[in-house]
mmCIF file with all atom_site columns, C-alpha atoms in Angstrom:
data_model
loop_
_atom_site.group_PDB
_atom_site.id
_atom_site.type_symbol
_atom_site.label_atom_id
_atom_site.label_alt_id
_atom_site.label_comp_id
_atom_site.label_asym_id
_atom_site.label_entity_id
_atom_site.label_seq_id
_atom_site.pdbx_PDB_ins_code
_atom_site.Cartn_x
_atom_site.Cartn_y
_atom_site.Cartn_z
_atom_site.occupancy
_atom_site.B_iso_or_equiv
_atom_site.pdbx_formal_charge
_atom_site.auth_seq_id
_atom_site.auth_comp_id
_atom_site.auth_asym_id
_atom_site.auth_atom_id
_atom_site.pdbx_PDB_model_num
ATOM 1   C CA . GLU A 1 1   ? -5.495 -16.621 3.808   1.00 0.00 ? 235 GLU A CA 1
ATOM 2   C CA . THR A 1 2   ? -5.740 -13.972 1.130   1.00 0.00 ? 236 THR A CA 1
ATOM 3   C CA . GLY A 1 3   ? -3.337 -12.378 -1.292  1.00 0.00 ? 237 GLY A CA 1
ATOM 4   C CA . VAL A 1 4   ? 0.301  -13.425 -1.175  1.00 0.00 ? 238 VAL A CA 1
ATOM 5   C CA . THR A 1 5   ? 1.801  -14.877 1.994   1.00 0.00 ? 239 THR A CA 1
ATOM 6   C CA . GLN A 1 6   ? 5.448  -15.453 2.895   1.00 0.00 ? 240 GLN A CA 1
ATOM 7   C CA . THR A 1 7   ? 7.160  -17.397 5.645   1.00 0.00 ? 241 THR A CA 1
ATOM 8   C CA . PRO A 1 8   ? 9.182  -16.865 7.665   1.00 0.00 ? 242 PRO A CA 1
ATOM 9   C CA . ARG A 1 9   ? 8.891  -13.121 8.120   1.00 0.00 ? 243 ARG A CA 1
ATOM 10  C CA . HIS A 1 10  ? 12.326 -12.884 9.688   1.00 0.00 ? 244 HIS A CA 1
ATOM 11  C CA . LEU A 1 11  ? 15.326 -15.188 9.309   1.00 0.00 ? 245 LEU A CA 1
ATOM 12  C CA . VAL A 1 12  ? 18.834 -15.068 10.737  1.00 0.00 ? 246 VAL A CA 1
ATOM 13  C CA . MET A 1 13  ? 21.307 -17.593 9.386   1.00 0.00 ? 247 MET A CA 1
ATOM 14  C CA . GLY A 1 14  ? 24.996 -18.318 9.350   1.00 0.00 ? 248 GLY A CA 1
ATOM 15  C CA . MET A 1 15  ? 26.995 -18.552 6.164   1.00 0.00 ? 249 MET A CA 1
ATOM 16  C CA . THR A 1 16  ? 27.140 -22.341 6.338   1.00 0.00 ? 250 THR A CA 1
ATOM 17  C CA . ASN A 1 17  ? 23.409 -22.877 6.932   1.00 0.00 ? 251 ASN A CA 1
ATOM 18  C CA . LYS A 1 18  ? 20.801 -24.054 4.457   1.00 0.00 ? 252 LYS A CA 1
ATOM 19  C CA . LYS A 1 19  ? 17.347 -22.543 4.689   1.00 0.00 ? 253 LYS A CA 1
ATOM 20  C CA . SER A 1 20  ? 14.296 -22.055 2.499   1.00 0.00 ? 254 SER A CA 1
ATOM 21  C CA . LEU A 1 21  ? 11.849 -19.201 2.024   1.00 0.00 ? 255 LEU A CA 1
ATOM 22  C CA . LYS A 1 22  ? 8.258  -20.044 1.202   1.00 0.00 ? 256 LYS A CA 1
ATOM 23  C CA . CYS A 1 23  ? 5.658  -18.094 -0.742  1.00 0.00 ? 257 CYS A CA 1
ATOM 24  C CA . GLU A 1 24  ? 2.022  -18.916 -1.446  1.00 0.00 ? 258 GLU A CA 1
ATOM 25  C CA . GLN A 1 25  ? -0.437 -16.976 -3.570  1.00 0.00 ? 259 GLN A CA 1
ATOM 26  C CA . HIS A 1 26  ? -4.206 -17.206 -3.188  1.00 0.00 ? 260 HIS A CA 1
ATOM 27  C CA . LEU A 1 27  ? -5.088 -15.010 -6.177  1.00 0.00 ? 261 LEU A CA 1
ATOM 28  C CA . GLY A 1 28  ? -5.364 -17.671 -8.877  1.00 0.00 ? 262 GLY A CA 1
ATOM 29  C CA . HIS A 1 29  ? -2.440 -16.197 -10.788 1.00 0.00 ? 263 HIS A CA 1
ATOM 30  C CA . ASN A 1 30  ? -0.244 -18.097 -13.243 1.00 0.00 ? 264 ASN A CA 1
ATOM 31  C CA . ALA A 1 31  ? 3.116  -16.456 -12.573 1.00 0.00 ? 265 ALA A CA 1
ATOM 32  C CA . MET A 1 32  ? 5.273  -15.973 -9.480  1.00 0.00 ? 266 MET A CA 1
ATOM 33  C CA . TYR A 1 33  ? 8.441  -13.998 -8.787  1.00 0.00 ? 267 TYR A CA 1
ATOM 34  C CA . TRP A 1 34  ? 11.270 -13.469 -6.314  1.00 0.00 ? 268 TRP A CA 1
ATOM 35  C CA . TYR A 1 35  ? 12.648 -9.972  -5.731  1.00 0.00 ? 269 TYR A CA 1
ATOM 36  C CA . LYS A 1 36  ? 15.522 -8.715  -3.583  1.00 0.00 ? 270 LYS A CA 1
ATOM 37  C CA . GLN A 1 37  ? 15.440 -5.342  -1.851  1.00 0.00 ? 271 GLN A CA 1
ATOM 38  C CA . SER A 1 38  ? 18.785 -4.192  -0.445  1.00 0.00 ? 272 SER A CA 1
ATOM 39  C CA . ALA A 1 39  ? 19.450 -0.931  1.332   1.00 0.00 ? 273 ALA A CA 1
ATOM 40  C CA . LYS A 1 40  ? 20.187 1.960   -1.024  1.00 0.00 ? 274 LYS A CA 1
ATOM 41  C CA . LYS A 1 41  ? 19.440 -0.124  -4.157  1.00 0.00 ? 275 LYS A CA 1
ATOM 42  C CA . PRO A 1 42  ? 16.340 -0.510  -6.327  1.00 0.00 ? 276 PRO A CA 1
ATOM 43  C CA . LEU A 1 43  ? 14.299 -3.674  -6.056  1.00 0.00 ? 277 LEU A CA 1
ATOM 44  C CA . GLU A 1 44  ? 15.818 -6.350  -8.239  1.00 0.00 ? 278 GLU A CA 1
ATOM 45  C CA . LEU A 1 45  ? 13.863 -9.047  -10.040 1.00 0.00 ? 279 LEU A CA 1
ATOM 46  C CA . MET A 1 46  ? 15.648 -12.331 -9.311  1.00 0.00 ? 280 MET A CA 1
ATOM 47  C CA . PHE A 1 47  ? 13.473 -15.075 -10.758 1.00 0.00 ? 281 PHE A CA 1
ATOM 48  C CA . VAL A 1 48  ? 10.352 -15.341 -12.894 1.00 0.00 ? 282 VAL A CA 1
ATOM 49  C CA . TYR A 1 49  ? 8.141  -18.421 -13.055 1.00 0.00 ? 283 TYR A CA 1
ATOM 50  C CA . ASN A 1 50  ? 5.574  -18.073 -15.789 1.00 0.00 ? 284 ASN A CA 1
ATOM 51  C CA . PHE A 1 51  ? 3.238  -21.044 -16.208 1.00 0.00 ? 285 PHE A CA 1
ATOM 52  C CA . LYS A 1 52  ? 5.639  -22.926 -13.863 1.00 0.00 ? 286 LYS A CA 1
ATOM 53  C CA . GLU A 1 53  ? 8.558  -22.439 -16.245 1.00 0.00 ? 287 GLU A CA 1
ATOM 54  C CA . GLN A 1 54  ? 11.507 -20.393 -15.075 1.00 0.00 ? 288 GLN A CA 1
ATOM 55  C CA . THR A 1 55  ? 12.094 -17.701 -17.665 1.00 0.00 ? 289 THR A CA 1
ATOM 56  C CA . GLU A 1 56  ? 14.521 -15.265 -16.020 1.00 0.00 ? 290 GLU A CA 1
ATOM 57  C CA . ASN A 1 57  ? 17.335 -15.377 -13.504 1.00 0.00 ? 291 ASN A CA 1
ATOM 58  C CA . ASN A 1 58  ? 19.131 -12.083 -14.065 1.00 0.00 ? 292 ASN A CA 1
ATOM 59  C CA . SER A 1 59  ? 22.517 -13.634 -13.308 1.00 0.00 ? 293 SER A CA 1
ATOM 60  C CA . VAL A 1 60  ? 21.599 -14.432 -9.730  1.00 0.00 ? 294 VAL A CA 1
ATOM 61  C CA . PRO A 1 61  ? 24.327 -16.396 -7.880  1.00 0.00 ? 295 PRO A CA 1
ATOM 62  C CA . SER A 1 62  ? 23.804 -20.149 -7.705  1.00 0.00 ? 296 SER A CA 1
ATOM 63  C CA . ARG A 1 63  ? 23.619 -20.021 -3.902  1.00 0.00 ? 297 ARG A CA 1
ATOM 64  C CA . PHE A 1 64  ? 20.003 -18.948 -4.528  1.00 0.00 ? 298 PHE A CA 1
ATOM 65  C CA . SER A 1 65  ? 17.937 -21.786 -5.949  1.00 0.00 ? 299 SER A CA 1
ATOM 66  C CA . PRO A 1 66  ? 14.236 -21.311 -6.763  1.00 0.00 ? 300 PRO A CA 1
ATOM 67  C CA . GLU A 1 67  ? 11.599 -24.013 -6.902  1.00 0.00 ? 301 GLU A CA 1
ATOM 68  C CA . CYS A 1 68  ? 8.031  -23.707 -8.170  1.00 0.00 ? 302 CYS A CA 1
ATOM 69  C CA . PRO A 1 69  ? 6.131  -26.989 -7.659  1.00 0.00 ? 303 PRO A CA 1
ATOM 70  C CA . ASN A 1 70  ? 2.815  -25.503 -8.843  1.00 0.00 ? 304 ASN A CA 1
ATOM 71  C CA . SER A 1 71  ? 1.327  -22.139 -9.761  1.00 0.00 ? 305 SER A CA 1
ATOM 72  C CA . SER A 1 72  ? 0.432  -21.336 -6.142  1.00 0.00 ? 306 SER A CA 1
ATOM 73  C CA . HIS A 1 73  ? 3.691  -22.116 -4.349  1.00 0.00 ? 307 HIS A CA 1
ATOM 74  C CA . LEU A 1 74  ? 7.203  -20.786 -4.706  1.00 0.00 ? 308 LEU A CA 1
ATOM 75  C CA . PHE A 1 75  ? 10.343 -21.500 -2.716  1.00 0.00 ? 309 PHE A CA 1
ATOM 76  C CA . LEU A 1 76  ? 13.766 -19.928 -2.543  1.00 0.00 ? 310 LEU A CA 1
ATOM 77  C CA . HIS A 1 77  ? 16.420 -22.310 -1.256  1.00 0.00 ? 311 HIS A CA 1
ATOM 78  C CA . LEU A 1 78  ? 19.417 -20.635 0.315   1.00 0.00 ? 312 LEU A CA 1
ATOM 79  C CA . HIS A 1 79  ? 22.853 -22.133 0.957   1.00 0.00 ? 313 HIS A CA 1
ATOM 80  C CA . THR A 1 80  ? 26.302 -20.801 1.787   1.00 0.00 ? 314 THR A CA 1
ATOM 81  C CA . LEU A 1 81  ? 25.106 -17.216 1.687   1.00 0.00 ? 315 LEU A CA 1
ATOM 82  C CA . GLN A 1 82  ? 27.298 -14.168 2.193   1.00 0.00 ? 316 GLN A CA 1
ATOM 83  C CA . PRO A 1 83  ? 26.692 -11.226 4.535   1.00 0.00 ? 317 PRO A CA 1
ATOM 84  C CA . GLU A 1 84  ? 25.953 -9.016  1.502   1.00 0.00 ? 318 GLU A CA 1
ATOM 85  C CA . ASP A 1 85  ? 22.942 -11.242 0.792   1.00 0.00 ? 319 ASP A CA 1
ATOM 86  C CA . SER A 1 86  ? 21.211 -9.747  3.828   1.00 0.00 ? 320 SER A CA 1
ATOM 87  C CA . ALA A 1 87  ? 18.112 -8.027  2.439   1.00 0.00 ? 321 ALA A CA 1
ATOM 88  C CA . LEU A 1 88  ? 14.334 -8.066  2.255   1.00 0.00 ? 322 LEU A CA 1
ATOM 89  C CA . TYR A 1 89  ? 13.197 -10.855 -0.069  1.00 0.00 ? 323 TYR A CA 1
ATOM 90  C CA . LEU A 1 90  ? 9.823  -10.251 -1.640  1.00 0.00 ? 324 LEU A CA 1
ATOM 91  C CA . CYS A 1 91  ? 7.593  -12.678 -3.456  1.00 0.00 ? 325 CYS A CA 1
ATOM 92  C CA . ALA A 1 92  ? 5.005  -11.532 -5.989  1.00 0.00 ? 326 ALA A CA 1
ATOM 93  C CA . SER A 1 93  ? 2.428  -13.039 -8.300  1.00 0.00 ? 327 SER A CA 1
ATOM 94  C CA . SER A 1 94  ? 0.573  -11.873 -11.386 1.00 0.00 ? 328 SER A CA 1
ATOM 95  C CA . GLN A 1 95  ? -1.691 -13.004 -14.168 1.00 0.00 ? 329 GLN A CA 1
ATOM 96  C CA . ALA A 1 96  ? 0.842  -13.048 -16.978 1.00 0.00 ? 330 ALA A CA 1
ATOM 97  C CA . SER A 1 97  ? 0.304  -13.350 -20.685 1.00 0.00 ? 331 SER A CA 1
ATOM 98  C CA . LEU A 1 98  ? 2.678  -14.268 -23.486 1.00 0.00 ? 332 LEU A CA 1
ATOM 99  C CA . ARG A 1 99  ? 3.484  -10.600 -23.976 1.00 0.00 ? 333 ARG A CA 1
ATOM 100 C CA . ALA A 1 100 ? 3.403  -9.143  -20.465 1.00 0.00 ? 334 ALA A CA 1
ATOM 101 C CA . LEU A 1 101 ? 4.233  -10.053 -16.892 1.00 0.00 ? 335 LEU A CA 1
ATOM 102 C CA . GLY A 1 102 ? 1.122  -8.234  -15.698 1.00 0.00 ? 336 GLY A CA 1
ATOM 103 C CA . GLU A 1 103 ? 0.261  -6.323  -12.553 1.00 0.00 ? 337 GLU A CA 1
ATOM 104 C CA . GLN A 1 104 ? 2.453  -7.490  -9.671  1.00 0.00 ? 338 GLN A CA 1
ATOM 105 C CA . PHE A 1 105 ? 0.970  -8.287  -6.242  1.00 0.00 ? 339 PHE A CA 1
ATOM 106 C CA . PHE A 1 106 ? 3.486  -8.583  -3.429  1.00 0.00 ? 340 PHE A CA 1
ATOM 107 C CA . GLY A 1 107 ? 3.745  -10.533 -0.221  1.00 0.00 ? 341 GLY A CA 1
ATOM 108 C CA . PRO A 1 108 ? 4.965  -8.943  3.037   1.00 0.00 ? 342 PRO A CA 1
ATOM 109 C CA . GLY A 1 109 ? 8.554  -10.130 2.552   1.00 0.00 ? 343 GLY A CA 1
ATOM 110 C CA . THR A 1 110 ? 11.159 -12.076 4.529   1.00 0.00 ? 344 THR A CA 1
ATOM 111 C CA . ARG A 1 111 ? 13.815 -10.001 6.276   1.00 0.00 ? 345 ARG A CA 1
ATOM 112 C CA . LEU A 1 112 ? 17.012 -12.063 5.960   1.00 0.00 ? 346 LEU A CA 1
ATOM 113 C CA . THR A 1 113 ? 20.161 -11.455 7.972   1.00 0.00 ? 347 THR A CA 1
ATOM 114 C CA . VAL A 1 114 ? 23.293 -13.446 7.170   1.00 0.00 ? 348 VAL A CA 1
ATOM 115 C CA . LEU A 1 115 ? 25.910 -13.503 9.925   1.00 0.00 ? 349 LEU A CA 1
ATOM 116 C CA . GLY B 2 1   ? 19.238 -2.056  -19.173 1.00 0.00 ? 54  GLY B CA 1
ATOM 117 C CA . ILE B 2 2   ? 16.598 0.631   -18.904 1.00 0.00 ? 55  ILE B CA 1
ATOM 118 C CA . GLN B 2 3   ? 17.158 3.487   -16.436 1.00 0.00 ? 56  GLN B CA 1
ATOM 119 C CA . VAL B 2 4   ? 14.284 4.441   -14.131 1.00 0.00 ? 57  VAL B CA 1
ATOM 120 C CA . GLU B 2 5   ? 14.695 7.677   -12.201 1.00 0.00 ? 58  GLU B CA 1
ATOM 121 C CA . GLN B 2 6   ? 12.345 9.048   -9.583  1.00 0.00 ? 59  GLN B CA 1
ATOM 122 C CA . SER B 2 7   ? 12.184 12.561  -8.217  1.00 0.00 ? 60  SER B CA 1
ATOM 123 C CA . PRO B 2 8   ? 12.364 14.004  -5.720  1.00 0.00 ? 61  PRO B CA 1
ATOM 124 C CA . PRO B 2 9   ? 14.251 11.410  -3.656  1.00 0.00 ? 62  PRO B CA 1
ATOM 125 C CA . ASP B 2 10  ? 12.832 12.835  -0.432  1.00 0.00 ? 63  ASP B CA 1
ATOM 126 C CA . LEU B 2 11  ? 9.765  14.930  0.262   1.00 0.00 ? 64  LEU B CA 1
ATOM 127 C CA . ILE B 2 12  ? 8.416  16.354  3.514   1.00 0.00 ? 65  ILE B CA 1
ATOM 128 C CA . LEU B 2 13  ? 4.872  17.698  3.543   1.00 0.00 ? 66  LEU B CA 1
ATOM 129 C CA . GLN B 2 14  ? 2.528  19.253  6.009   1.00 0.00 ? 67  GLN B CA 1
ATOM 130 C CA . GLU B 2 15  ? -0.681 17.293  6.409   1.00 0.00 ? 68  GLU B CA 1
ATOM 131 C CA . GLY B 2 16  ? -3.240 18.530  3.898   1.00 0.00 ? 69  GLY B CA 1
ATOM 132 C CA . ALA B 2 17  ? -0.714 19.584  1.259   1.00 0.00 ? 70  ALA B CA 1
ATOM 133 C CA . ASN B 2 18  ? -0.629 18.292  -2.316  1.00 0.00 ? 71  ASN B CA 1
ATOM 134 C CA . SER B 2 19  ? 2.370  16.740  -4.066  1.00 0.00 ? 72  SER B CA 1
ATOM 135 C CA . THR B 2 20  ? 3.560  15.413  -7.403  1.00 0.00 ? 73  THR B CA 1
ATOM 136 C CA . LEU B 2 21  ? 6.027  12.556  -7.740  1.00 0.00 ? 74  LEU B CA 1
ATOM 137 C CA . ARG B 2 22  ? 7.766  11.894  -11.023 1.00 0.00 ? 75  ARG B CA 1
ATOM 138 C CA . CYS B 2 23  ? 9.098  8.754   -12.723 1.00 0.00 ? 76  CYS B CA 1
ATOM 139 C CA . ASN B 2 24  ? 11.281 9.062   -15.834 1.00 0.00 ? 77  ASN B CA 1
ATOM 140 C CA . PHE B 2 25  ? 12.383 6.072   -17.884 1.00 0.00 ? 78  PHE B CA 1
ATOM 141 C CA . SER B 2 26  ? 14.998 5.877   -20.599 1.00 0.00 ? 79  SER B CA 1
ATOM 142 C CA . ASP B 2 27  ? 13.343 3.543   -23.113 1.00 0.00 ? 80  ASP B CA 1
ATOM 143 C CA . SER B 2 28  ? 9.976  2.333   -24.346 1.00 0.00 ? 81  SER B CA 1
ATOM 144 C CA . VAL B 2 29  ? 7.989  0.295   -21.867 1.00 0.00 ? 82  VAL B CA 1
ATOM 145 C CA . ASN B 2 30  ? 4.988  -1.997  -22.081 1.00 0.00 ? 83  ASN B CA 1
ATOM 146 C CA . ASN B 2 31  ? 3.580  -1.296  -18.647 1.00 0.00 ? 84  ASN B CA 1
ATOM 147 C CA . LEU B 2 32  ? 4.136  0.871   -15.591 1.00 0.00 ? 85  LEU B CA 1
ATOM 148 C CA . GLN B 2 33  ? 3.082  0.407   -11.994 1.00 0.00 ? 86  GLN B CA 1
ATOM 149 C CA . TRP B 2 34  ? 3.119  2.664   -8.944  1.00 0.00 ? 87  TRP B CA 1
ATOM 150 C CA . PHE B 2 35  ? 3.518  1.216   -5.440  1.00 0.00 ? 88  PHE B CA 1
ATOM 151 C CA . HIS B 2 36  ? 3.519  2.514   -1.887  1.00 0.00 ? 89  HIS B CA 1
ATOM 152 C CA . GLN B 2 37  ? 5.835  0.706   0.524   1.00 0.00 ? 90  GLN B CA 1
ATOM 153 C CA . ASN B 2 38  ? 4.675  1.146   4.081   1.00 0.00 ? 91  ASN B CA 1
ATOM 154 C CA . PRO B 2 39  ? 7.009  1.284   7.092   1.00 0.00 ? 92  PRO B CA 1
ATOM 155 C CA . TRP B 2 40  ? 6.633  -2.496  7.568   1.00 0.00 ? 93  TRP B CA 1
ATOM 156 C CA . GLY B 2 41  ? 7.942  -3.197  4.059   1.00 0.00 ? 94  GLY B CA 1
ATOM 157 C CA . GLN B 2 42  ? 4.674  -4.188  2.416   1.00 0.00 ? 95  GLN B CA 1
ATOM 158 C CA . LEU B 2 43  ? 4.357  -3.027  -1.192  1.00 0.00 ? 96  LEU B CA 1
ATOM 159 C CA . ILE B 2 44  ? 0.834  -1.833  -1.896  1.00 0.00 ? 97  ILE B CA 1
ATOM 160 C CA . ASN B 2 45  ? -0.431 -1.499  -5.456  1.00 0.00 ? 98  ASN B CA 1
ATOM 161 C CA . LEU B 2 46  ? -1.545 1.996   -6.370  1.00 0.00 ? 99  LEU B CA 1
ATOM 162 C CA . PHE B 2 47  ? -1.871 2.056   -10.139 1.00 0.00 ? 100 PHE B CA 1
ATOM 163 C CA . TYR B 2 48  ? -1.215 -0.173  -13.126 1.00 0.00 ? 101 TYR B CA 1
ATOM 164 C CA . ILE B 2 49  ? -1.003 2.469   -15.835 1.00 0.00 ? 102 ILE B CA 1
ATOM 165 C CA . PRO B 2 50  ? 0.864  1.931   -19.118 1.00 0.00 ? 103 PRO B CA 1
ATOM 166 C CA . SER B 2 51  ? -0.660 5.134   -20.511 1.00 0.00 ? 104 SER B CA 1
ATOM 167 C CA . GLY B 2 52  ? -3.330 7.718   -19.790 1.00 0.00 ? 105 GLY B CA 1
ATOM 168 C CA . THR B 2 53  ? -4.739 8.890   -16.468 1.00 0.00 ? 106 THR B CA 1
ATOM 169 C CA . LYS B 2 54  ? -6.327 7.013   -13.581 1.00 0.00 ? 107 LYS B CA 1
ATOM 170 C CA . GLN B 2 55  ? -7.753 8.211   -10.290 1.00 0.00 ? 108 GLN B CA 1
ATOM 171 C CA . ASN B 2 56  ? -8.384 6.464   -7.007  1.00 0.00 ? 109 ASN B CA 1
ATOM 172 C CA . GLY B 2 57  ? -9.642 8.707   -4.229  1.00 0.00 ? 110 GLY B CA 1
ATOM 173 C CA . ARG B 2 58  ? -7.001 11.279  -3.321  1.00 0.00 ? 111 ARG B CA 1
ATOM 174 C CA . LEU B 2 59  ? -4.452 9.698   -5.639  1.00 0.00 ? 112 LEU B CA 1
ATOM 175 C CA . SER B 2 60  ? -4.185 9.933   -9.385  1.00 0.00 ? 113 SER B CA 1
ATOM 176 C CA . ALA B 2 61  ? -1.550 8.980   -11.936 1.00 0.00 ? 114 ALA B CA 1
ATOM 177 C CA . THR B 2 62  ? -0.725 9.981   -15.486 1.00 0.00 ? 115 THR B CA 1
ATOM 178 C CA . THR B 2 63  ? 1.634  8.168   -17.828 1.00 0.00 ? 116 THR B CA 1
ATOM 179 C CA . VAL B 2 64  ? 2.835  9.751   -21.065 1.00 0.00 ? 117 VAL B CA 1
ATOM 180 C CA . ALA B 2 65  ? 4.545  6.789   -22.663 1.00 0.00 ? 118 ALA B CA 1
ATOM 181 C CA . THR B 2 66  ? 5.673  8.700   -25.766 1.00 0.00 ? 119 THR B CA 1
ATOM 182 C CA . GLU B 2 67  ? 7.598  11.155  -23.549 1.00 0.00 ? 120 GLU B CA 1
ATOM 183 C CA . ARG B 2 68  ? 8.775  8.430   -21.154 1.00 0.00 ? 121 ARG B CA 1
ATOM 184 C CA . TYR B 2 69  ? 7.460  9.676   -17.852 1.00 0.00 ? 122 TYR B CA 1
ATOM 185 C CA . SER B 2 70  ? 4.729  9.114   -15.317 1.00 0.00 ? 123 SER B CA 1
ATOM 186 C CA . LEU B 2 71  ? 3.404  11.349  -12.534 1.00 0.00 ? 124 LEU B CA 1
ATOM 187 C CA . LEU B 2 72  ? 1.736  10.394  -9.269  1.00 0.00 ? 125 LEU B CA 1
ATOM 188 C CA . TYR B 2 73  ? -0.422 13.062  -7.631  1.00 0.00 ? 126 TYR B CA 1
ATOM 189 C CA . ILE B 2 74  ? -1.295 12.959  -3.961  1.00 0.00 ? 127 ILE B CA 1
ATOM 190 C CA . SER B 2 75  ? -3.871 15.474  -2.791  1.00 0.00 ? 128 SER B CA 1
ATOM 191 C CA . SER B 2 76  ? -4.778 16.457  0.777   1.00 0.00 ? 129 SER B CA 1
ATOM 192 C CA . SER B 2 77  ? -1.951 14.301  2.142   1.00 0.00 ? 130 SER B CA 1
ATOM 193 C CA . GLN B 2 78  ? -2.395 12.387  5.402   1.00 0.00 ? 131 GLN B CA 1
ATOM 194 C CA . THR B 2 79  ? 0.170  10.981  7.826   1.00 0.00 ? 132 THR B CA 1
ATOM 195 C CA . THR B 2 80  ? -0.751 7.481   6.621   1.00 0.00 ? 133 THR B CA 1
ATOM 196 C CA . ASP B 2 81  ? 0.573  8.447   3.175   1.00 0.00 ? 134 ASP B CA 1
ATOM 197 C CA . SER B 2 82  ? 4.109  8.399   4.592   1.00 0.00 ? 135 SER B CA 1
ATOM 198 C CA . GLY B 2 83  ? 6.431  5.759   3.166   1.00 0.00 ? 136 GLY B CA 1
ATOM 199 C CA . VAL B 2 84  ? 8.348  5.149   -0.030  1.00 0.00 ? 137 VAL B CA 1
ATOM 200 C CA . TYR B 2 85  ? 6.711  5.407   -3.438  1.00 0.00 ? 138 TYR B CA 1
ATOM 201 C CA . PHE B 2 86  ? 8.118  3.308   -6.267  1.00 0.00 ? 139 PHE B CA 1
ATOM 202 C CA . CYS B 2 87  ? 7.441  3.146   -9.949  1.00 0.00 ? 140 CYS B CA 1
ATOM 203 C CA . ALA B 2 88  ? 8.254  -0.008  -11.891 1.00 0.00 ? 141 ALA B CA 1
ATOM 204 C CA . VAL B 2 89  ? 8.386  -0.434  -15.649 1.00 0.00 ? 142 VAL B CA 1
ATOM 205 C CA . GLU B 2 90  ? 8.030  -3.582  -17.689 1.00 0.00 ? 143 GLU B CA 1
ATOM 206 C CA . THR B 2 91  ? 10.085 -3.805  -20.857 1.00 0.00 ? 144 THR B CA 1
ATOM 207 C CA . GLY B 2 92  ? 9.516  -5.872  -23.955 1.00 0.00 ? 145 GLY B CA 1
ATOM 208 C CA . ALA B 2 93  ? 12.052 -8.402  -22.681 1.00 0.00 ? 146 ALA B CA 1
ATOM 209 C CA . ASN B 2 94  ? 9.591  -9.528  -19.991 1.00 0.00 ? 147 ASN B CA 1
ATOM 210 C CA . ASN B 2 95  ? 11.642 -7.890  -17.303 1.00 0.00 ? 148 ASN B CA 1
ATOM 211 C CA . LEU B 2 96  ? 10.653 -5.420  -14.673 1.00 0.00 ? 149 LEU B CA 1
ATOM 212 C CA . PHE B 2 97  ? 12.760 -2.516  -13.393 1.00 0.00 ? 150 PHE B CA 1
ATOM 213 C CA . PHE B 2 98  ? 12.115 -0.438  -10.313 1.00 0.00 ? 151 PHE B CA 1
ATOM 214 C CA . GLY B 2 99  ? 13.084 3.144   -9.635  1.00 0.00 ? 152 GLY B CA 1
ATOM 215 C CA . THR B 2 100 ? 14.984 4.156   -6.500  1.00 0.00 ? 153 THR B CA 1
ATOM 216 C CA . GLY B 2 101 ? 11.868 5.578   -4.909  1.00 0.00 ? 154 GLY B CA 1
ATOM 217 C CA . THR B 2 102 ? 10.616 8.798   -3.339  1.00 0.00 ? 155 THR B CA 1
ATOM 218 C CA . ARG B 2 103 ? 10.522 8.822   0.457   1.00 0.00 ? 156 ARG B CA 1
ATOM 219 C CA . LEU B 2 104 ? 7.498  10.834  1.589   1.00 0.00 ? 157 LEU B CA 1
ATOM 220 C CA . THR B 2 105 ? 7.067  12.071  5.153   1.00 0.00 ? 158 THR B CA 1
ATOM 221 C CA . VAL B 2 106 ? 3.785  13.750  6.061   1.00 0.00 ? 159 VAL B CA 1
ATOM 222 C CA . ILE B 2 107 ? 3.897  15.654  9.326   1.00 0.00 ? 160 ILE B CA 1
ATOM 223 C CA . PRO B 2 108 ? 0.783  16.567  11.320  1.00 0.00 ? 161 PRO B CA 1
#
């Protein structure tokens, strides 16, 4: 595997389900991110993990819960989602410094549909 | 937060034509990136360009940070250039903001 991989690529879930999205980066980077891309809206940065520490959440609802067990793996745990949470969820990684997030490299995304 | 505006929102070109896409931002930024999102949703890195000019084949980009804009030039466009082009700016608060994109359609 190369670059940034995400699984699953497509997910359909009910509002009462619990599911997790997985991301893995093979670039040797030290920071990982979750983004949300909804129709008609700009990509939104949801979570930043820099050196395994979460540094940003941008007021994301608590029904989204990130987990970063090491610098290569990132999860997004989903529970009791709403239909408006249907979107493309993108994972990215970068080589961050203390002053900059660095050039972002994206995975292919998970297309999530909440019924 | 910072405002990032891209123009035009939509662009249709004949194959072989040249185009210029623009990204304006409302405040000082540390870094700027250009991406191409293909029809399958994959974001492909084009340029990481906080200032100055870079070229990569038929594409080039110029960022004038003091005037708060960046330009992406596509020359001799091909049908494979179709998709949505995004700019993203990184602010001093370690946050990253995307523009709304320019949807490019290249027709044969």
